[in-house]
Every structure is written in structure tokens, then in C-alpha cells.
Amino acid sequence: MAYRITDSCVACGTCAGECPCGAINEGDIYVIDQDKCAGCGTCASACPTGAIVEE
């Protein structure tokens, strides 16, 4: 499954710290590198604002 970070992201960095694949990059909002993402959902579970959703 693919995940993406929505505009609800507040750039807290929680997801990046939890991602076991290092697939999340910092920017105005965080972005998931789909080539590195294993689809485990750890980022979505860790996100305090619910900004990470399945595609």
C-alpha cells in the first residue's frame, strides 16, 4: 500500500523519526519517497494529526 502526506501536515517530524525505511523527507510539509516506502503504515500510525493517508 502506498501512503501520502496531506496538507494537514504540521511538519512536526514524528513520521520521519518513526519510518524504518528513511522514506520521509522534510520540506514545507513532509513528503514520502514512494521508491523507498515499504508500505508498512508506521508513519500513519505515528502521525498526531492524521495527515498520512493510504492512496
Coordinates of C-alpha atoms in Angstrom, one line a residue:
M1 CA 0.0 0.0 0.0
A2 CA 1.2 3.5 -0.8
Y3 CA 0.8 6.4 1.7
R4 CA 0.9 10.1 1.1
I5 CA 1.1 13.1 3.4
T6 CA -1.7 15.6 3.1
D7 CA -1.9 19.3 3.6
S8 CA -2.9 18.7 7.2
C9 CA 0.8 18.0 7.9
V10 CA 2.2 20.4 10.6
A11 CA 5.8 19.4 9.9
C12 CA 6.3 18.1 13.4
G13 CA 8.7 15.3 12.1
T14 CA 7.2 12.5 14.1
C15 CA 6.6 10.4 11.0
A16 CA 10.2 10.8 9.7
G17 CA 11.6 9.7 13.1
E18 CA 9.4 6.6 13.0
C19 CA 9.9 5.5 9.4
P20 CA 12.1 2.3 9.4
C21 CA 12.9 2.9 5.7
G22 CA 14.0 6.5 5.8
A23 CA 11.4 7.3 3.2
I24 CA 10.2 10.6 4.6
N25 CA 11.8 13.8 3.6
E26 CA 11.4 17.3 5.2
G27 CA 10.0 20.2 3.3
D28 CA 7.2 22.8 3.8
I29 CA 5.3 19.6 4.7
Y30 CA 6.9 16.2 4.8
V31 CA 6.9 14.0 1.7
I32 CA 7.1 10.2 1.3
D33 CA 9.6 8.9 -1.2
Q34 CA 7.5 6.2 -2.9
D35 CA 10.6 4.4 -4.1
K36 CA 11.8 3.9 -0.5
C37 CA 8.4 3.3 1.2
A38 CA 7.7 -0.3 2.2
G39 CA 4.0 0.5 2.8
C40 CA 4.2 -0.6 6.5
G41 CA 2.0 2.2 7.8
T42 CA 4.2 3.1 10.7
C43 CA 4.2 6.7 9.7
A44 CA 0.4 6.9 9.5
S45 CA 0.1 5.3 12.9
A46 CA 2.6 7.8 14.4
C47 CA 1.1 10.9 12.9
P48 CA -0.5 13.0 15.6
T49 CA -2.7 15.0 13.1
G50 CA -3.8 12.1 10.9
A51 CA -2.2 13.7 7.9
I52 CA -0.9 10.5 6.4
V53 CA -3.4 8.5 4.4
E54 CA -3.4 5.4 2.1
E55 CA -3.6 6.1 -1.6

